[in-house]
XYZ file of N, CA and C in Angstrom:
471
model
N 274.135 55.183 6.459
C 273.051 54.711 5.609
C 273.594 54.055 4.348
N 274.609 54.650 3.736
C 275.190 54.090 2.507
C 275.752 52.693 2.735
N 276.368 52.513 3.905
C 276.945 51.206 4.233
C 275.864 50.132 4.206
N 274.710 50.421 4.785
C 273.636 49.431 4.875
C 272.979 49.199 3.518
N 272.835 50.251 2.733
C 272.310 50.070 1.373
C 273.305 49.282 0.524
N 274.587 49.522 0.738
C 275.622 48.758 0.033
C 275.578 47.288 0.413
N 275.342 47.024 1.679
C 275.225 45.638 2.132
C 274.003 44.968 1.503
N 272.879 45.673 1.464
C 271.669 45.138 0.824
C 271.940 44.862 -0.651
N 272.660 45.756 -1.307
C 273.014 45.564 -2.717
C 273.889 44.330 -2.888
N 274.810 44.095 -1.961
C 275.670 42.905 -2.018
C 274.834 41.628 -1.898
N 273.787 41.661 -1.078
C 272.876 40.509 -0.955
C 272.192 40.263 -2.295
N 271.723 41.322 -2.928
C 271.059 41.196 -4.232
C 272.014 40.587 -5.255
N 273.250 41.061 -5.283
C 274.247 40.544 -6.237
C 274.511 39.062 -5.962
N 274.749 38.701 -4.704
C 275.013 37.295 -4.363
C 273.812 36.423 -4.733
N 272.615 36.919 -4.454
C 271.398 36.183 -4.780
C 271.305 35.934 -6.282
N 271.511 36.963 -7.058
C 271.347 36.815 -8.510
C 272.499 36.068 -9.172
N 273.684 36.176 -8.632
C 274.794 35.369 -9.174
C 274.533 33.880 -8.942
N 274.051 33.532 -7.763
C 273.772 32.114 -7.489
C 272.588 31.617 -8.316
N 271.567 32.433 -8.464
C 270.419 32.038 -9.289
C 270.833 31.879 -10.754
N 271.680 32.779 -11.239
C 272.164 32.682 -12.619
C 272.979 31.403 -12.799
N 273.853 31.118 -11.830
C 274.685 29.922 -11.914
C 273.823 28.667 -11.957
N 272.851 28.579 -11.045
C 271.977 27.407 -11.001
C 271.165 27.304 -12.286
N 270.650 28.411 -12.771
C 269.841 28.396 -13.993
C 270.655 28.000 -15.216
N 271.937 28.315 -15.203
C 272.781 27.940 -16.345
C 273.295 26.504 -16.228
N 273.289 25.929 -15.025
C 273.816 24.579 -14.812
C 272.734 23.489 -14.787
N 271.531 23.853 -14.361
C 270.476 22.856 -14.184
C 269.269 23.178 -15.052
N 268.640 22.148 -15.556
C 267.362 22.310 -16.227
C 266.279 22.462 -15.165
N 265.133 22.954 -15.567
C 264.011 23.104 -14.651
C 263.697 21.769 -13.980
N 263.603 21.754 -12.680
C 263.323 20.617 -11.803
C 264.430 19.560 -11.777
N 265.570 19.836 -12.362
C 266.706 18.925 -12.256
C 267.338 19.082 -10.876
N 267.773 17.975 -10.300
C 268.381 17.996 -8.968
C 269.733 17.302 -9.004
N 270.674 17.852 -8.235
C 271.986 17.246 -8.070
C 272.202 16.998 -6.584
N 272.263 15.743 -6.160
C 272.547 15.456 -4.751
C 273.960 15.928 -4.390
N 274.080 16.645 -3.296
C 275.374 17.138 -2.830
C 275.792 16.391 -1.571
N 274.861 16.236 -0.658
C 275.041 15.496 0.592
C 273.795 14.621 0.781
N 273.845 13.653 1.663
C 272.664 12.797 1.857
C 271.391 13.582 2.220
N 271.548 14.787 2.764
C 270.409 15.589 3.209
C 270.258 16.899 2.446
N 271.085 17.119 1.421
C 271.063 18.394 0.703
C 271.286 18.184 -0.790
N 270.458 18.857 -1.586
C 270.605 18.812 -3.042
C 270.459 20.209 -3.613
N 271.066 20.409 -4.764
C 270.783 21.597 -5.562
C 269.685 21.211 -6.534
N 268.654 22.022 -6.619
C 267.538 21.740 -7.509
C 267.056 23.070 -8.074
N 266.661 23.066 -9.321
C 266.143 24.305 -9.904
C 264.629 24.218 -9.994
N 263.967 25.056 -9.209
C 262.519 25.146 -9.256
C 262.122 26.613 -9.376
N 260.926 26.837 -9.871
C 260.409 28.189 -10.044
C 259.197 28.354 -9.145
N 259.231 29.348 -8.308
C 258.170 29.594 -7.339
C 257.404 30.853 -7.744
N 256.149 30.688 -8.118
C 255.317 31.840 -8.461
C 254.573 32.377 -7.238
N 254.707 31.685 -6.119
C 254.045 32.113 -4.891
C 255.030 32.775 -3.945
N 254.663 32.766 -2.696
C 255.522 33.333 -1.648
C 256.207 32.174 -0.923
N 256.568 32.389 0.326
C 257.235 31.349 1.111
C 256.423 30.062 1.092
N 257.109 28.943 0.941
C 256.506 27.612 0.897
C 255.492 27.492 -0.243
N 255.702 28.248 -1.302
C 254.834 28.264 -2.496
C 253.405 28.717 -2.183
N 253.242 29.503 -1.129
C 251.939 30.048 -0.768
C 251.377 30.843 -1.949
N 250.186 30.523 -2.385
C 249.475 31.139 -3.508
C 250.120 30.868 -4.870
N 250.954 29.850 -4.972
C 251.629 29.557 -6.239
C 250.650 29.225 -7.354
N 249.516 28.655 -7.014
C 248.526 28.261 -8.023
C 247.349 29.234 -8.095
N 247.583 30.491 -7.766
C 246.484 31.458 -7.671
C 246.052 32.044 -9.010
N 246.716 31.721 -10.089
C 246.254 32.166 -11.397
C 247.008 33.343 -11.997
N 247.997 33.868 -11.347
C 248.827 34.917 -11.935
C 248.765 36.261 -11.237
N 247.653 36.579 -10.587
C 247.540 37.875 -9.918
C 248.547 38.026 -8.786
N 248.955 36.888 -8.213
C 249.856 36.925 -7.067
C 251.214 37.509 -7.422
N 251.634 37.397 -8.682
C 252.913 37.997 -9.106
C 252.905 39.488 -8.794
N 251.866 40.180 -9.222
C 251.779 41.629 -9.030
C 251.543 41.979 -7.570
N 250.806 41.142 -6.871
C 250.589 41.354 -5.447
C 251.914 41.310 -4.697
N 252.733 40.261 -4.953
C 254.004 40.129 -4.252
C 255.016 41.186 -4.683
N 254.936 41.646 -5.920
C 255.778 42.773 -6.341
C 255.382 44.014 -5.549
N 254.067 44.253 -5.431
C 253.588 45.404 -4.659
C 253.995 45.337 -3.203
N 253.858 44.162 -2.607
C 254.273 43.985 -1.207
C 255.772 44.264 -1.073
N 256.558 43.770 -2.032
C 258.003 43.997 -2.000
C 258.371 45.464 -2.128
N 257.672 46.179 -2.983
C 257.940 47.617 -3.154
C 257.564 48.387 -1.891
N 256.407 48.073 -1.328
C 255.992 48.741 -0.082
C 256.977 48.426 1.043
N 257.379 47.164 1.154
C 258.353 46.779 2.181
C 259.665 47.531 1.981
N 260.082 47.696 0.732
C 261.323 48.414 0.433
C 261.251 49.852 0.931
N 260.151 50.535 0.658
C 259.985 51.928 1.093
C 260.041 52.008 2.613
N 259.329 51.111 3.281
C 259.302 51.117 4.749
C 260.689 50.824 5.316
N 261.367 49.825 4.757
C 262.689 49.445 5.281
C 263.713 50.549 5.050
N 263.671 51.199 3.892
C 264.615 52.291 3.629
C 264.375 53.438 4.623
N 263.126 53.736 4.907
C 262.828 54.778 5.917
C 263.344 54.369 7.289
N 263.133 53.109 7.649
C 263.640 52.623 8.937
C 265.168 52.664 8.983
N 265.789 52.301 7.884
C 267.253 52.364 7.830
C 267.747 53.794 8.020
N 267.048 54.730 7.424
C 267.425 56.140 7.560
C 267.345 56.574 9.023
N 266.297 56.140 9.705
C 266.091 56.511 11.110
C 267.054 55.798 12.056
N 267.491 54.584 11.689
C 268.270 53.758 12.615
C 269.642 53.371 12.057
N 270.170 54.176 11.161
C 271.459 53.859 10.537
C 272.587 53.749 11.549
N 272.456 54.387 12.702
C 273.513 54.352 13.725
C 273.302 53.257 14.773
N 272.360 52.368 14.510
C 272.127 51.219 15.387
C 272.509 49.965 14.601
N 273.748 49.515 14.727
C 274.266 48.455 13.857
C 273.456 47.163 13.833
N 273.012 46.678 14.983
C 272.237 45.420 14.985
C 270.953 45.560 14.189
N 270.238 46.621 14.444
C 268.966 46.846 13.770
C 269.173 47.117 12.283
N 270.137 47.964 11.962
C 270.391 48.311 10.563
C 270.864 47.092 9.762
N 271.701 46.261 10.358
C 272.156 45.033 9.690
C 270.971 44.130 9.375
N 270.089 43.965 10.344
C 268.897 43.128 10.155
C 268.017 43.676 9.041
N 267.777 44.973 9.066
C 266.956 45.608 8.033
C 267.594 45.479 6.650
N 268.909 45.618 6.582
C 269.605 45.499 5.298
C 269.489 44.084 4.737
N 269.543 43.079 5.601
C 269.353 41.700 5.153
C 267.958 41.509 4.545
N 266.946 41.986 5.243
C 265.571 41.853 4.744
C 265.400 42.636 3.447
N 265.953 43.838 3.394
C 265.859 44.668 2.190
C 266.501 43.988 0.987
N 267.722 43.510 1.149
C 268.416 42.842 0.045
C 267.678 41.602 -0.424
N 267.191 40.812 0.512
C 266.448 39.610 0.148
C 265.139 39.926 -0.553
N 264.412 40.886 -0.021
C 263.131 41.258 -0.630
C 263.331 41.763 -2.053
N 264.316 42.628 -2.242
C 264.556 43.160 -3.595
C 265.085 42.086 -4.541
N 265.880 41.159 -4.029
C 266.360 40.062 -4.869
C 265.202 39.267 -5.451
N 264.211 38.976 -4.633
C 263.045 38.221 -5.103
C 262.105 39.082 -5.948
N 261.979 40.362 -5.619
C 261.135 41.252 -6.435
C 261.700 41.353 -7.851
N 263.001 41.458 -7.964
C 263.621 41.535 -9.292
C 263.286 40.285 -10.102
N 263.371 39.120 -9.483
C 262.990 37.875 -10.173
C 261.534 37.935 -10.650
N 260.654 38.379 -9.774
C 259.236 38.422 -10.137
C 258.980 39.374 -11.301
N 259.653 40.518 -11.288
C 259.471 41.497 -12.370
C 260.026 40.948 -13.684
N 261.251 40.417 -13.647
C 261.940 39.991 -14.868
C 261.457 38.630 -15.364
N 261.307 37.667 -14.450
C 261.015 36.287 -14.840
C 259.563 35.869 -14.633
N 258.868 36.548 -13.742
C 257.509 36.136 -13.398
C 257.462 35.088 -12.306
N 258.607 34.688 -11.803
C 258.722 33.705 -10.722
C 260.064 33.915 -10.025
N 260.221 33.238 -8.895
C 261.479 33.282 -8.151
C 262.189 31.948 -8.352
N 263.485 32.003 -8.617
C 264.291 30.794 -8.772
C 264.744 30.335 -7.385
N 264.376 29.117 -7.019
C 264.798 28.506 -5.754
C 265.681 27.309 -6.076
N 266.657 27.024 -5.199
C 267.595 25.947 -5.536
C 268.225 25.223 -4.355
N 268.093 25.716 -3.155
C 268.669 25.045 -1.986
C 267.600 24.128 -1.400
N 267.878 22.829 -1.409
C 266.850 21.850 -1.042
C 267.389 20.906 0.024
N 266.825 21.013 1.234
C 267.207 20.150 2.349
C 266.128 19.090 2.560
N 266.563 17.867 2.795
C 265.638 16.747 2.914
C 266.269 15.647 3.764
N 265.417 14.846 4.370
C 265.886 13.689 5.118
C 264.761 12.664 5.140
N 265.015 11.523 4.547
C 264.015 10.456 4.424
C 262.735 11.026 3.839
N 261.621 10.937 4.546
C 260.359 11.429 3.984
C 260.133 12.921 4.242
N 261.014 13.555 5.034
C 260.877 14.980 5.323
C 261.639 15.791 4.283
N 261.011 16.825 3.763
C 261.681 17.722 2.827
C 261.263 19.155 3.110
N 262.234 20.034 3.219
C 261.976 21.455 3.394
C 261.822 22.055 2.003
N 260.874 22.936 1.769
C 260.737 23.533 0.431
C 262.030 24.234 0.001
N 262.331 24.140 -1.281
C 263.544 24.775 -1.806
C 263.478 26.285 -1.580
N 264.645 26.881 -1.390
C 264.730 28.321 -1.164
C 266.004 28.850 -1.808
N 266.304 30.127 -1.617
C 267.456 30.753 -2.262
C 268.175 31.694 -1.295
N 269.178 32.385 -1.797
C 269.960 33.297 -0.960
C 269.082 34.438 -0.434
N 268.204 34.974 -1.277
C 267.319 36.063 -0.847
C 266.419 35.606 0.297
N 265.849 34.412 0.164
C 265.003 33.871 1.235
C 265.793 33.717 2.527
N 267.032 33.264 2.398
C 267.893 33.091 3.577
C 268.152 34.430 4.249
N 268.432 35.455 3.451
C 268.693 36.792 4.005
C 267.458 37.334 4.718
N 266.286 37.151 4.116
C 265.047 37.607 4.743
C 264.829 36.882 6.071
N 265.024 35.580 6.078
C 264.803 34.781 7.289
C 265.764 35.171 8.399
N 267.052 35.273 8.075
C 268.044 35.659 9.084
C 267.774 37.080 9.562
N 267.471 37.988 8.627
C 267.168 39.372 9.007
C 265.961 39.461 9.913
N 264.899 38.735 9.587
C 263.694 38.753 10.418
C 263.973 38.163 11.807
N 264.736 37.075 11.857
C 265.091 36.469 13.150
C 265.908 37.449 13.994
N 266.839 38.146 13.350
C 267.648 39.135 14.081
C 266.804 40.313 14.550
N 265.810 40.709 13.749
C 264.906 41.787 14.179
C 264.133 41.373 15.422
N 263.657 40.138 15.431
C 262.934 39.633 16.604
C 263.869 39.578 17.808
N 265.058 39.032 17.597
C 266.038 38.948 18.681
C 266.376 40.339 19.215
N 266.587 41.292 18.294
C 266.921 42.657 18.686
C 265.781 43.282 19.490
N 264.545 43.032 19.086
C 263.410 43.615 19.806
C 263.258 42.990 21.195
N 263.608 41.708 21.329
C 263.510 41.044 22.629
C 264.625 41.472 23.583
N 265.772 41.779 23.023
C 266.905 42.211 23.857
C 266.687 43.595 24.417
N 265.990 44.433 23.689
C 265.767 45.799 24.142
C 267.012 46.650 23.973
N 266.873 47.908 24.295
C 267.983 48.852 24.164
C 268.679 49.010 25.512
N 269.990 49.254 25.476
C 270.696 49.533 26.730
C 270.087 50.764 27.411
N 270.205 50.846 28.730
C 269.607 51.934 29.511
C 270.051 53.308 29.000
N 271.298 53.446 28.561
C 271.804 54.734 28.075
C 271.024 55.185 26.845
N 270.600 54.258 25.992
C 269.870 54.614 24.786
C 268.392 54.904 25.091
N 267.846 54.287 26.116
C 266.432 54.471 26.451
C 266.147 55.894 26.903
N 267.096 56.538 27.570
C 266.852 57.878 28.096
C 267.040 58.951 27.048
N 267.680 58.656 25.926
C 267.917 59.700 24.938
C 266.777 59.881 23.987
């Protein structure tokens, strides 16, 4: 269990170090092209994924903090139950670290700092951060893990 909580903590540290670096290097909404399809940009997201509810008037900050806290409690309980299942525990730790990384931003700043911006011609993916990436990869791995099922030896125990 400690290993997985330590991994989640490492995600939080990486998330906040990158957000701090971007915030100290770029002004709000400033962008630096890195590749023809990728830029670093500093934006503040008061909503959820894809800026969902970003213009809701402020209540969404507390709503998303509450969702993050509830998710944290559930994930920690799941980690406790499945600490000896590496695929599942790794996935849960990714989601936990990402969720807490963004919750900390919401509590301290009132918004989440996003900075990874992929685009091509008229197509642009909304900016995101390390925490968002961890949540996405963790969720994808959880889905993959659930589709793969457990080996027969584990099903009988």
